[in-house]
Short mmCIF file of N, CA and C in Angstrom, two decimals:
data_model
loop_
_atom_site.label_atom_id
_atom_site.label_comp_id
_atom_site.label_asym_id
_atom_site.label_seq_id
_atom_site.Cartn_x
_atom_site.Cartn_y
_atom_site.Cartn_z
N UNK L 62 51.79 -130.18 8.21
CA UNK L 62 49.92 -130.40 8.08
C UNK L 62 49.63 -129.39 8.42
N UNK L 63 49.27 -130.18 10.02
CA UNK L 63 48.64 -129.78 10.40
C UNK L 63 48.46 -128.61 10.85
N UNK L 64 49.74 -128.03 11.30
CA UNK L 64 49.92 -126.69 11.36
C UNK L 64 49.42 -125.78 9.68
N UNK L 65 49.59 -126.47 8.65
CA UNK L 65 49.54 -125.61 7.70
C UNK L 65 48.12 -125.09 7.64
N UNK L 66 46.92 -126.82 8.10
CA UNK L 66 45.64 -126.28 7.99
C UNK L 66 45.71 -124.94 9.77
N UNK L 67 45.88 -125.80 10.39
CA UNK L 67 45.49 -124.70 10.83
C UNK L 67 45.75 -122.91 10.82
N UNK L 68 46.51 -122.84 10.24
CA UNK L 68 46.99 -122.21 9.59
C UNK L 68 46.75 -121.26 8.98
N UNK L 69 46.02 -122.10 8.01
CA UNK L 69 44.78 -121.36 7.29
C UNK L 69 43.49 -121.19 6.99
N UNK L 70 43.04 -121.70 8.48
CA UNK L 70 41.61 -122.23 9.10
C UNK L 70 42.34 -120.69 9.71
N UNK L 71 43.05 -120.44 10.21
CA UNK L 71 43.76 -119.17 10.73
C UNK L 71 43.38 -117.71 9.92
N UNK L 72 44.28 -117.90 9.30
CA UNK L 72 44.34 -117.34 7.58
C UNK L 72 42.68 -117.09 7.28
N UNK L 73 41.52 -118.25 7.75
CA UNK L 73 40.00 -118.44 6.95
C UNK L 73 39.93 -117.14 8.49
N UNK L 74 40.28 -117.97 9.05
CA UNK L 74 38.96 -117.06 10.38
C UNK L 74 39.04 -115.25 9.96
N UNK L 75 40.48 -115.03 9.96
CA UNK L 75 40.83 -113.86 10.14
C UNK L 75 39.83 -113.14 8.91
N UNK L 76 40.38 -113.77 7.50
CA UNK L 76 40.19 -113.18 6.10
C UNK L 76 38.18 -112.81 6.64
N UNK L 77 37.44 -113.99 6.77
CA UNK L 77 35.75 -113.60 6.95
C UNK L 77 36.19 -112.70 8.81
N UNK L 78 36.33 -112.70 9.68
CA UNK L 78 37.20 -111.36 10.63
C UNK L 78 37.17 -110.53 9.67
N UNK L 79 37.98 -109.97 9.18
CA UNK L 79 38.61 -108.88 8.45
C UNK L 79 37.27 -109.05 7.18
N UNK L 80 37.02 -109.70 6.63
CA UNK L 80 35.24 -109.70 5.92
C UNK L 80 34.29 -109.10 6.47
N UNK L 81 34.21 -109.66 7.91
CA UNK L 81 32.80 -109.00 8.92
C UNK L 81 32.95 -107.55 9.00
N UNK L 82 34.60 -106.96 9.49
CA UNK L 82 34.76 -105.53 9.39
C UNK L 82 34.62 -105.53 8.50
N UNK L 83 34.94 -105.63 7.39
CA UNK L 83 35.70 -104.75 6.31
C UNK L 83 34.12 -104.28 5.94
N UNK L 84 32.95 -105.17 6.03
CA UNK L 84 30.99 -105.03 5.66
C UNK L 84 30.97 -103.93 7.20
N UNK L 85 31.53 -104.35 8.29
CA UNK L 85 30.72 -103.60 9.32
C UNK L 85 31.45 -102.33 8.91
N UNK L 86 32.45 -102.36 8.39
CA UNK L 86 33.31 -101.23 8.83
C UNK L 86 32.01 -100.33 7.55
N UNK L 87 32.35 -101.15 6.05
CA UNK L 87 31.46 -100.10 5.19
C UNK L 87 30.12 -99.50 5.20
N UNK L 88 29.89 -100.49 6.28
CA UNK L 88 28.32 -100.31 7.03
C UNK L 88 27.83 -98.86 7.77
N UNK L 89 29.34 -99.19 8.38
CA UNK L 89 29.30 -98.01 8.72
C UNK L 89 29.80 -97.25 8.81
N UNK L 90 30.71 -97.09 7.38
CA UNK L 90 30.91 -96.24 6.87
C UNK L 90 30.09 -95.10 5.55
N UNK L 91 29.48 -96.39 4.28
CA UNK L 91 28.05 -95.72 4.06
C UNK L 91 27.04 -94.64 5.68
N UNK L 92 26.99 -95.36 6.75
CA UNK L 92 26.13 -94.64 7.57
C UNK L 92 26.74 -93.49 8.22
N UNK L 93 27.82 -93.46 8.30
CA UNK L 93 28.75 -91.81 8.62
C UNK L 93 28.54 -90.64 7.42
N UNK L 94 29.42 -91.76 5.95
CA UNK L 94 28.24 -90.81 4.68
C UNK L 94 27.26 -90.51 5.05
N UNK L 95 25.93 -91.39 4.70
CA UNK L 95 24.52 -90.70 4.54
C UNK L 95 25.42 -89.45 5.56
N UNK L 96 25.17 -89.95 7.29
CA UNK L 96 25.44 -89.34 7.96
C UNK L 96 25.69 -87.25 7.93
N UNK L 97 27.30 -87.89 7.15
CA UNK L 97 27.79 -86.75 6.79
C UNK L 97 27.13 -85.60 5.48
N UNK L 98 26.78 -86.89 5.23
CA UNK L 98 25.97 -85.94 3.32
C UNK L 98 24.46 -85.14 5.25
N UNK L 99 24.29 -85.70 5.19
CA UNK L 99 22.77 -85.38 5.65
C UNK L 99 23.30 -83.64 5.97
N UNK L 100 24.55 -83.73 7.36
CA UNK L 100 24.40 -83.36 7.93
C UNK L 100 24.88 -82.09 7.21
N UNK L 101 26.27 -82.57 5.80
CA UNK L 101 26.82 -81.25 5.42
C UNK L 101 25.34 -80.84 3.93
N UNK L 102 24.22 -81.76 3.58
CA UNK L 102 23.01 -81.82 3.28
C UNK L 102 22.21 -80.06 4.32
N UNK L 103 22.48 -80.71 5.34
CA UNK L 103 21.55 -79.73 6.03
C UNK L 103 22.29 -78.45 7.18
N UNK L 104 24.00 -78.11 6.51
CA UNK L 104 24.28 -77.32 6.59
C UNK L 104 24.05 -76.33 5.29
N UNK L 105 24.13 -77.21 3.91
CA UNK L 105 24.31 -76.43 3.26
C UNK L 105 23.00 -75.35 3.39
N UNK L 106 22.43 -76.61 3.37
CA UNK L 106 20.68 -75.57 3.48
C UNK L 106 20.73 -74.65 4.60
N UNK L 107 21.59 -74.43 5.62
CA UNK L 107 21.14 -73.96 6.60
C UNK L 107 21.99 -72.55 6.08
N UNK L 108 23.56 -72.52 5.59
CA UNK L 108 24.15 -72.46 4.77
C UNK L 108 23.38 -71.26 3.45
N UNK L 109 22.47 -72.77 2.85
CA UNK L 109 21.93 -71.22 1.43
C UNK L 109 21.02 -70.93 2.26
N UNK L 110 20.21 -71.02 3.49
CA UNK L 110 19.26 -70.06 3.97
C UNK L 110 19.62 -68.56 5.23
N UNK L 111 21.20 -68.88 4.89
CA UNK L 111 21.79 -67.37 5.35
C UNK L 111 22.17 -67.57 4.24
N UNK L 112 22.52 -67.52 3.60
CA UNK L 112 22.75 -67.24 2.53
C UNK L 112 22.14 -66.19 1.20
N UNK L 113 21.42 -66.58 1.93
CA UNK L 113 19.31 -65.77 0.59
C UNK L 113 19.33 -65.07 2.04
N UNK L 114 19.47 -64.99 3.76
CA UNK L 114 19.03 -64.00 4.30
C UNK L 114 19.86 -62.85 4.30
N UNK L 115 21.39 -63.46 4.46
CA UNK L 115 22.34 -62.66 4.34
C UNK L 115 22.58 -61.29 3.17
N UNK L 116 22.17 -62.25 1.65
CA UNK L 116 21.75 -61.57 0.39
C UNK L 116 20.72 -60.57 0.73
N UNK L 117 19.21 -60.79 0.80
CA UNK L 117 17.98 -59.94 1.37
C UNK L 117 18.52 -58.96 1.57
N UNK L 118 19.54 -60.21 2.76
CA UNK L 118 19.91 -58.19 4.20
C UNK L 118 21.00 -56.82 3.19
N UNK L 119 21.88 -57.86 3.08
CA UNK L 119 22.78 -57.26 1.63
C UNK L 119 22.37 -55.97 0.55
N UNK L 120 20.91 -56.80 -0.22
CA UNK L 120 20.18 -55.91 -1.01
C UNK L 120 19.39 -55.16 -0.27
N UNK L 121 19.48 -55.64 0.54
CA UNK L 121 17.75 -53.99 1.73
C UNK L 121 19.37 -53.41 1.89
N UNK L 122 20.26 -53.37 2.18
CA UNK L 122 20.76 -52.54 2.90
C UNK L 122 21.51 -51.75 1.88
N UNK L 123 21.70 -52.69 0.74
CA UNK L 123 22.34 -52.05 -0.14
C UNK L 123 21.16 -50.92 -0.76
N UNK L 124 20.36 -51.23 -1.12
CA UNK L 124 18.93 -50.59 -0.82
C UNK L 124 18.85 -48.76 -0.74
N UNK L 125 18.84 -49.21 1.13
CA UNK L 125 18.63 -48.73 1.89
C UNK L 125 20.01 -47.16 1.24
N UNK L 126 21.43 -47.98 1.33
CA UNK L 126 22.26 -47.17 1.60
C UNK L 126 21.90 -46.69 0.01
N UNK L 127 21.73 -47.06 -1.17
CA UNK L 127 20.98 -46.30 -3.17
C UNK L 127 20.14 -44.84 -1.87
N UNK L 128 19.51 -45.12 -1.39
CA UNK L 128 18.54 -44.41 -1.12
C UNK L 128 19.21 -43.50 -0.35
N UNK L 129 19.84 -43.82 0.74
CA UNK L 129 20.06 -42.82 1.70
C UNK L 129 21.41 -41.35 0.34
N UNK L 130 22.25 -42.91 -0.16
CA UNK L 130 22.89 -41.75 -1.24
C UNK L 130 22.34 -40.75 -2.01
N UNK L 131 20.84 -41.47 -2.39
CA UNK L 131 20.17 -40.81 -3.31
C UNK L 131 19.37 -39.91 -2.61
N UNK L 132 19.40 -39.32 -1.66
CA UNK L 132 18.15 -38.56 -0.26
C UNK L 132 19.72 -37.46 0.19
N UNK L 133 21.09 -38.06 -0.04
CA UNK L 133 21.76 -37.29 0.40
C UNK L 133 22.39 -36.66 -0.81
N UNK L 134 22.87 -36.63 -2.23
CA UNK L 134 22.82 -35.70 -3.23
C UNK L 134 21.53 -35.26 -3.46
N UNK L 135 19.97 -35.87 -3.48
CA UNK L 135 19.35 -34.13 -3.59
C UNK L 135 19.10 -33.07 -2.21
N UNK L 136 19.71 -34.11 -1.80
CA UNK L 136 19.50 -32.95 0.15
C UNK L 136 20.47 -32.00 -0.39
N UNK L 137 22.23 -32.70 -0.90
CA UNK L 137 23.29 -31.94 -0.48
C UNK L 137 22.81 -30.67 -2.38
N UNK L 138 21.97 -31.72 -3.11
CA UNK L 138 22.26 -30.10 -4.44
C UNK L 138 21.18 -29.05 -3.74
N UNK L 139 20.59 -30.24 -2.92
CA UNK L 139 19.06 -29.00 -3.22
C UNK L 139 19.47 -27.26 -1.50
N UNK L 140 20.66 -28.04 -0.50
CA UNK L 140 21.86 -26.70 -0.21
C UNK L 140 21.85 -26.59 -0.30
N UNK L 141 22.52 -26.73 -1.77
CA UNK L 141 23.91 -25.74 -2.37
C UNK L 141 23.26 -25.42 -3.57
N UNK L 142 21.73 -25.74 -3.58
CA UNK L 142 20.74 -23.94 -4.47
C UNK L 142 20.21 -23.65 -3.28
N UNK L 143 20.19 -24.61 -2.78
CA UNK L 143 19.45 -22.93 -1.86
C UNK L 143 20.52 -21.99 -1.17
N UNK L 144 22.08 -22.60 -0.70
CA UNK L 144 22.74 -21.43 0.25
C UNK L 144 23.12 -20.54 -1.65
N UNK L 145 23.40 -21.03 -2.75
CA UNK L 145 23.61 -19.79 -4.23
C UNK L 145 22.65 -19.00 -4.10
N UNK L 146 21.17 -19.32 -4.42
CA UNK L 146 20.53 -18.26 -3.65
C UNK L 146 20.02 -17.20 -2.72
N UNK L 147 20.57 -18.41 -1.93
CA UNK L 147 20.72 -16.68 -0.08
C UNK L 147 21.59 -16.48 -0.82
N UNK L 148 22.60 -16.80 -0.99
CA UNK L 148 23.94 -15.59 -1.41
C UNK L 148 23.08 -14.79 -2.36
N UNK L 149 23.30 -14.90 -3.85
CA UNK L 149 22.40 -14.04 -4.52
C UNK L 149 21.52 -13.29 -4.11
N UNK L 150 20.88 -14.00 -3.09
CA UNK L 150 20.02 -12.51 -1.41
C UNK L 150 20.27 -11.87 -1.51
N UNK L 151 21.56 -12.37 -0.64
CA UNK L 151 22.38 -11.29 0.04
C UNK L 151 22.84 -10.52 -0.76
N UNK L 152 23.48 -10.95 -2.00
CA UNK L 152 24.64 -9.92 -2.57
C UNK L 152 23.01 -8.79 -3.11
N UNK L 153 22.50 -9.33 -4.01
CA UNK L 153 21.04 -8.05 -4.52
C UNK L 153 20.37 -7.26 -3.02
N UNK L 154 20.28 -8.21 -2.15
CA UNK L 154 20.17 -7.31 -0.58
C UNK L 154 20.62 -5.82 -0.92
N UNK L 155 22.59 -6.93 -0.72
CA UNK L 155 23.43 -5.48 -0.19
C UNK L 155 23.83 -4.22 -0.96
N UNK L 156 23.37 -4.84 -2.55
CA UNK L 156 23.30 -4.13 -3.74
C UNK L 156 22.22 -2.93 -3.43
N UNK L 157 20.72 -3.30 -2.79
CA UNK L 157 19.64 -2.74 -2.77
C UNK L 157 19.11 -1.60 -1.94
N UNK L 158 20.43 -2.17 -1.02
CA UNK L 158 20.34 -1.85 0.69
C UNK L 158 21.90 -0.56 0.30
N UNK L 159 22.27 -1.46 -0.33
CA UNK L 159 23.48 0.06 -0.41
C UNK L 159 23.10 0.52 -0.74
N UNK L 160 22.34 0.92 -2.56
CA UNK L 160 20.83 1.79 -3.45
C UNK L 160 20.21 2.57 -2.83
N UNK L 161 19.71 1.94 -1.90
CA UNK L 161 18.56 2.52 -1.19
C UNK L 161 19.31 3.52 -0.10
N UNK L 162 20.51 3.39 0.07
CA UNK L 162 21.26 4.24 1.76
C UNK L 162 21.75 5.37 0.50
N UNK L 163 22.07 5.73 -0.70
CA UNK L 163 23.07 6.57 -1.28
C UNK L 163 22.13 7.00 -1.86
N UNK L 164 20.43 6.33 -2.23
CA UNK L 164 19.69 7.40 -2.51
C UNK L 164 18.90 8.02 -1.56
N UNK L 165 19.18 7.73 -0.41
CA UNK L 165 18.70 8.54 1.11
C UNK L 165 19.24 9.69 0.71
N UNK L 166 20.25 9.21 0.96
CA UNK L 166 21.47 10.70 0.90
C UNK L 166 21.36 11.72 0.37
N UNK L 167 21.84 10.80 -1.11
CA UNK L 167 21.01 12.07 -2.29
C UNK L 167 19.74 13.05 -1.75
N UNK L 168 18.72 12.26 -1.68
CA UNK L 168 17.47 12.55 -0.89
C UNK L 168 17.88 13.52 0.07
N UNK L 169 18.93 12.59 1.23
CA UNK L 169 18.86 14.00 2.52
C UNK L 169 18.84 15.52 2.09
N UNK L 170 20.19 15.08 1.16
CA UNK L 170 21.43 16.20 0.59
C UNK L 170 20.84 17.01 0.83
N UNK L 171 19.14 17.26 -0.46
CA UNK L 171 18.30 17.84 -1.42
C UNK L 171 17.65 18.45 -0.48
N UNK L 172 17.14 17.36 0.77
CA UNK L 172 16.62 17.93 1.53
C UNK L 172 17.35 19.07 2.37
N UNK L 173 18.06 18.76 2.56
CA UNK L 173 18.95 19.86 3.60
C UNK L 173 19.17 21.48 2.37
N UNK L 174 19.37 21.25 1.29
CA UNK L 174 19.48 22.28 0.60
C UNK L 174 18.27 22.60 -0.01
N UNK L 175 17.19 22.00 0.03
CA UNK L 175 16.07 23.02 -0.03
C UNK L 175 15.71 23.43 1.30
N UNK L 176 15.38 23.14 2.47
CA UNK L 176 15.04 23.34 3.99
C UNK L 176 16.16 24.40 3.96
N UNK L 177 17.33 24.53 3.73
CA UNK L 177 18.64 26.23 3.65
C UNK L 177 17.94 27.14 2.44
N UNK L 178 17.31 26.91 1.74
CA UNK L 178 16.75 27.44 0.47
C UNK L 178 15.49 27.92 1.19
N UNK L 179 14.70 26.89 1.81
CA UNK L 179 12.81 27.50 1.91
C UNK L 179 13.75 28.45 3.23
N UNK L 180 14.59 28.02 4.14
CA UNK L 180 14.97 29.18 5.26
C UNK L 180 15.16 30.18 4.68
N UNK L 181 15.27 30.60 3.77
CA UNK L 181 16.48 31.63 3.37
C UNK L 181 15.16 32.23 2.65
N UNK L 182 13.95 31.73 2.18
CA UNK L 182 12.78 32.40 1.19
C UNK L 182 11.70 32.71 2.36
N UNK L 183 12.06 31.89 3.78
CA UNK L 183 11.11 32.93 4.13
C UNK L 183 11.60 34.15 5.40
N UNK L 184 13.05 33.89 5.25
CA UNK L 184 13.36 34.97 5.86
C UNK L 184 13.44 36.69 5.09
N UNK L 185 13.36 36.36 2.99
CA UNK L 185 13.46 36.88 2.69
C UNK L 185 11.77 37.72 2.84
N UNK L 186 11.08 36.22 2.61
CA UNK L 186 9.38 37.19 3.35
C UNK L 186 8.70 37.68 4.27
N UNK L 187 9.41 37.14 5.46
CA UNK L 187 9.31 37.61 6.13
C UNK L 187 10.44 38.86 6.94
N UNK L 188 11.56 38.79 6.06
CA UNK L 188 11.74 41.05 5.82
C UNK L 188 10.41 42.13 4.75
N UNK L 189 10.40 41.01 3.38
CA UNK L 189 9.27 41.69 3.35
C UNK L 189 8.21 42.18 3.49
N UNK L 190 7.58 41.05 4.46
CA UNK L 190 6.00 41.06 5.92
C UNK L 190 7.15 42.15 5.84
N UNK L 191 8.32 42.82 6.75
CA UNK L 191 8.40 43.26 7.95
C UNK L 191 8.64 44.90 6.86
N UNK L 192 8.84 44.46 6.13
CA UNK L 192 8.92 45.81 4.66
C UNK L 192 7.72 46.31 4.83
N UNK L 193 6.78 46.20 4.37
CA UNK L 193 5.38 45.79 3.31
C UNK L 193 4.84 47.01 5.10
N UNK L 194 5.36 46.22 5.79
CA UNK L 194 4.08 46.55 7.32
C UNK L 194 4.45 47.97 8.02
N UNK L 195 6.14 48.01 7.53
CA UNK L 195 6.80 49.23 7.95
C UNK L 195 5.97 50.30 6.85
N UNK L 196 5.87 49.88 5.75
CA UNK L 196 5.35 50.84 4.42
C UNK L 196 3.80 51.51 4.83
N UNK L 197 3.38 50.50 5.00
CA UNK L 197 2.36 50.48 5.07
C UNK L 197 1.68 51.06 6.41
N UNK L 198 2.15 51.10 7.34
CA UNK L 198 2.58 51.94 8.14
C UNK L 198 2.90 52.96 8.50
N UNK L 199 3.12 53.81 7.52
CA UNK L 199 3.77 54.49 6.76
C UNK L 199 2.81 55.63 6.41
N UNK L 200 2.45 54.35 5.17
CA UNK L 200 1.72 55.03 4.27
C UNK L 200 -0.10 55.22 5.38
N UNK L 201 -0.05 54.72 5.98
CA UNK L 201 -1.80 54.72 7.05
C UNK L 201 -0.88 56.21 7.28
N UNK L 202 0.02 56.03 8.86
CA UNK L 202 0.52 57.72 8.93
C UNK L 202 0.02 58.61 8.44
N UNK L 203 0.93 58.67 7.01
CA UNK L 203 0.95 59.51 5.86
C UNK L 203 -0.02 59.88 5.50
N UNK L 204 -1.34 58.80 5.51
CA UNK L 204 -2.37 59.32 5.07
C UNK L 204 -3.35 59.82 6.45
N UNK L 205 -3.15 59.14 8.08
CA UNK L 205 -3.66 59.83 8.17
C UNK L 205 -3.38 61.57 8.49
N UNK L 206 -2.46 61.35 8.92
CA UNK L 206 -1.87 62.63 8.73
C UNK L 206 -2.09 63.76 7.52
N UNK L 207 -2.58 63.35 6.19
CA UNK L 207 -3.28 63.38 5.08
C UNK L 207 -4.77 64.54 5.59
N UNK L 208 -5.73 63.44 6.05
CA UNK L 208 -7.04 63.75 6.35
C UNK L 208 -6.68 64.52 7.73
N UNK L 209 -5.55 64.49 8.61
CA UNK L 209 -5.96 65.05 9.48
C UNK L 209 -5.53 67.20 9.39
N UNK L 210 -4.53 66.88 7.69
CA UNK L 210 -4.35 67.72 7.12
C UNK L 210 -5.18 68.11 7.14
N UNK L 211 -5.92 67.68 5.31
CA UNK L 211 -7.81 67.80 4.92
C UNK L 211 -8.81 68.57 6.03
N UNK L 212 -8.54 67.90 6.92
CA UNK L 212 -9.42 68.36 7.57
C UNK L 212 -8.84 69.58 8.74
N UNK L 213 -7.47 69.77 9.12
CA UNK L 213 -7.18 71.26 9.30
C UNK L 213 -8.14 72.40 8.26
N UNK L 214 -7.40 72.15 7.08
CA UNK L 214 -7.48 72.59 5.52
C UNK L 214 -8.52 73.15 5.48
N UNK L 215 -10.06 72.33 5.66
CA UNK L 215 -11.44 72.94 5.50
C UNK L 215 -11.73 73.09 6.63
N UNK L 216 -11.26 73.25 8.34
CA UNK L 216 -11.89 73.40 9.26
C UNK L 216 -11.58 75.37 9.11
N UNK L 217 -10.53 75.12 8.58
CA UNK L 217 -9.26 76.27 8.65
C UNK L 217 -9.84 77.26 7.40
N UNK L 218 -9.63 76.40 6.31
CA UNK L 218 -11.42 77.30 5.36
C UNK L 218 -12.55 77.43 5.11
N UNK L 219 -13.17 76.61 6.29
CA UNK L 219 -14.90 77.58 6.88
C UNK L 219 -14.49 78.37 8.30
N UNK L 220 -13.26 78.18 8.77
CA UNK L 220 -13.61 79.86 9.75
C UNK L 220 -12.86 81.13 8.53
N UNK L 221 -12.20 80.45 7.35
CA UNK L 221 -12.01 81.86 6.51
C UNK L 221 -13.55 82.67 5.93
N UNK L 222 -14.66 81.42 5.61
CA UNK L 222 -15.52 81.58 4.96
C UNK L 222 -15.94 81.85 6.27
N UNK L 223 -16.70 81.81 7.43
CA UNK L 223 -16.32 82.00 8.18
C UNK L 223 -16.84 83.25 8.79
N UNK L 224 -15.72 83.70 8.65
CA UNK L 224 -15.25 84.60 8.89
C UNK L 224 -15.27 86.52 7.51
N UNK L 225 -15.07 85.53 6.56
CA UNK L 225 -15.53 86.49 5.71
C UNK L 225 -16.93 86.85 5.28
N UNK L 226 -18.07 85.84 5.84
CA UNK L 226 -19.64 86.20 5.69
C UNK L 226 -20.05 87.06 6.77
N UNK L 227 -18.91 86.81 8.41
CA UNK L 227 -19.52 88.05 9.89
C UNK L 227 -18.65 89.26 9.17
N UNK L 228 -17.82 89.14 8.70
CA UNK L 228 -17.07 89.86 8.24
C UNK L 228 -17.82 91.91 7.10
N UNK L 229 -18.55 90.07 5.70
CA UNK L 229 -19.57 90.99 4.75
C UNK L 229 -20.65 90.96 5.79
N UNK L 230 -20.81 90.70 7.05
CA UNK L 230 -21.86 91.02 7.36
C UNK L 230 -22.50 92.16 8.76
N UNK L 231 -20.84 92.50 8.85
CA UNK L 231 -20.45 93.89 10.35
C UNK L 231 -20.53 94.60 8.40
N UNK L 232 -20.13 93.93 7.76
CA UNK L 232 -19.54 95.59 6.88
C UNK L 232 -21.30 95.86 6.76
N UNK L 233 -21.84 95.14 6.49
CA UNK L 233 -23.20 95.35 5.84
C UNK L 233 -23.45 96.48 7.30
N UNK L 234 -24.00 95.77 8.50
CA UNK L 234 -24.36 96.27 8.84
C UNK L 234 -24.07 97.45 9.28
N UNK L 235 -22.01 97.83 9.13
CA UNK L 235 -21.81 99.25 9.59
C UNK L 235 -22.64 100.10 8.13
N UNK L 236 -21.84 99.69 6.99
CA UNK L 236 -22.16 100.31 5.88
C UNK L 236 -24.92 100.87 6.60
N UNK L 237 -25.34 100.23 7.39
CA UNK L 237 -26.64 100.36 6.78
C UNK L 237 -26.20 100.74 8.59
N UNK L 238 -26.23 100.92 9.40
CA UNK L 238 -25.20 102.14 10.61
C UNK L 238 -24.95 103.68 9.98
N UNK L 239 -24.09 103.51 9.68
CA UNK L 239 -23.61 104.59 8.34
C UNK L 239 -24.77 105.83 7.00
N UNK L 240 -25.39 104.49 6.45
CA UNK L 240 -26.79 105.08 6.36
C UNK L 240 -28.04 105.29 7.08
N UNK L 241 -28.16 105.34 8.34
CA UNK L 241 -29.07 105.08 8.72
C UNK L 241 -28.60 106.45 9.32
N UNK L 242 -27.64 106.58 10.15
CA UNK L 242 -26.88 107.88 10.39
C UNK L 242 -26.36 109.24 9.75
N UNK L 243 -26.02 109.13 8.40
CA UNK L 243 -26.75 110.10 7.43
C UNK L 243 -27.54 110.68 6.90
N UNK L 244 -28.68 109.62 6.83
CA UNK L 244 -29.91 110.35 7.17
C UNK L 244 -30.27 111.05 7.95
N UNK L 245 -29.78 109.83 9.14
CA UNK L 245 -30.60 111.20 10.26
C UNK L 245 -30.12 112.25 10.19
N UNK L 246 -28.56 112.64 9.95
CA UNK L 246 -27.81 114.17 10.02
C UNK L 246 -28.51 114.89 9.24
N UNK L 247 -28.82 114.32 7.29
CA UNK L 247 -29.55 115.16 6.94
C UNK L 247 -31.47 115.81 7.45
N UNK L 248 -31.73 114.86 7.88
CA UNK L 248 -32.90 115.28 8.14
C UNK L 248 -32.33 116.40 9.32
N UNK L 249 -31.95 116.10 10.44
CA UNK L 249 -31.60 117.63 11.51
C UNK L 249 -31.26 118.77 10.35
N UNK L 250 -30.46 118.87 9.67
CA UNK L 250 -30.03 119.50 8.56
C UNK L 250 -31.38 120.50 8.09
N UNK L 251 -32.56 119.98 7.89
CA UNK L 251 -32.89 119.85 6.97
C UNK L 251 -34.43 121.06 8.12
N UNK L 252 -34.28 119.60 8.93
CA UNK L 252 -35.56 121.13 10.16
C UNK L 252 -34.87 122.15 10.50
N UNK L 253 -33.11 122.09 10.54
CA UNK L 253 -32.95 123.88 10.70
C UNK L 253 -32.86 125.18 9.52
N UNK L 254 -33.04 124.28 8.69
CA UNK L 254 -33.08 125.06 7.01
C UNK L 254 -34.37 125.98 7.88
N UNK L 255 -35.54 124.99 8.06
CA UNK L 255 -37.08 125.36 7.94
C UNK L 255 -37.74 126.83 9.01
N UNK L 256 -36.31 126.16 10.02
CA UNK L 256 -36.31 127.35 11.12
C UNK L 256 -36.50 129.00 10.68
N UNK L 257 -35.57 128.99 9.90
CA UNK L 257 -34.73 130.10 9.89
C UNK L 257 -35.42 130.88 8.83
#
């Protein structure tokens, strides 16, 4: 019975100690639980803040990416349009250049033909001028000869007229001398008859 009592006492003490330890454990557990919950809450707040920060950064990055994508698409569209415009301008320039080259070649050909025609016309005009100059010289020489012949004819006519006048004058003088000589002969005959 004493052993039972002692055992019961020991069991009681052990129970009390166990209860005490359990109470301490409960207190420590609750404290640790609160501590852990506080740590968990702190970690959750940190994580929530970090998540919020990362979400904001993600949204900012997505916004920037969207903006970059928009800028890229617009730049790409602008460059495509610019390239298309430049290709069209290059093609138009090539067409205009080819047409202008063809026009210039045609114009050059026409100018060459016109120059050749002008050279021929100039040669014809020079030949005509030379011919006319020769004809003019011939006419001048002919006119000079005609004037010279006319002058010689007039001079000859004048000499003939002068000769006729001279002959007439000499003839009158001769006739006068004859008449004078006849009169003188008659006078001599008359004097001889009176003497008889």
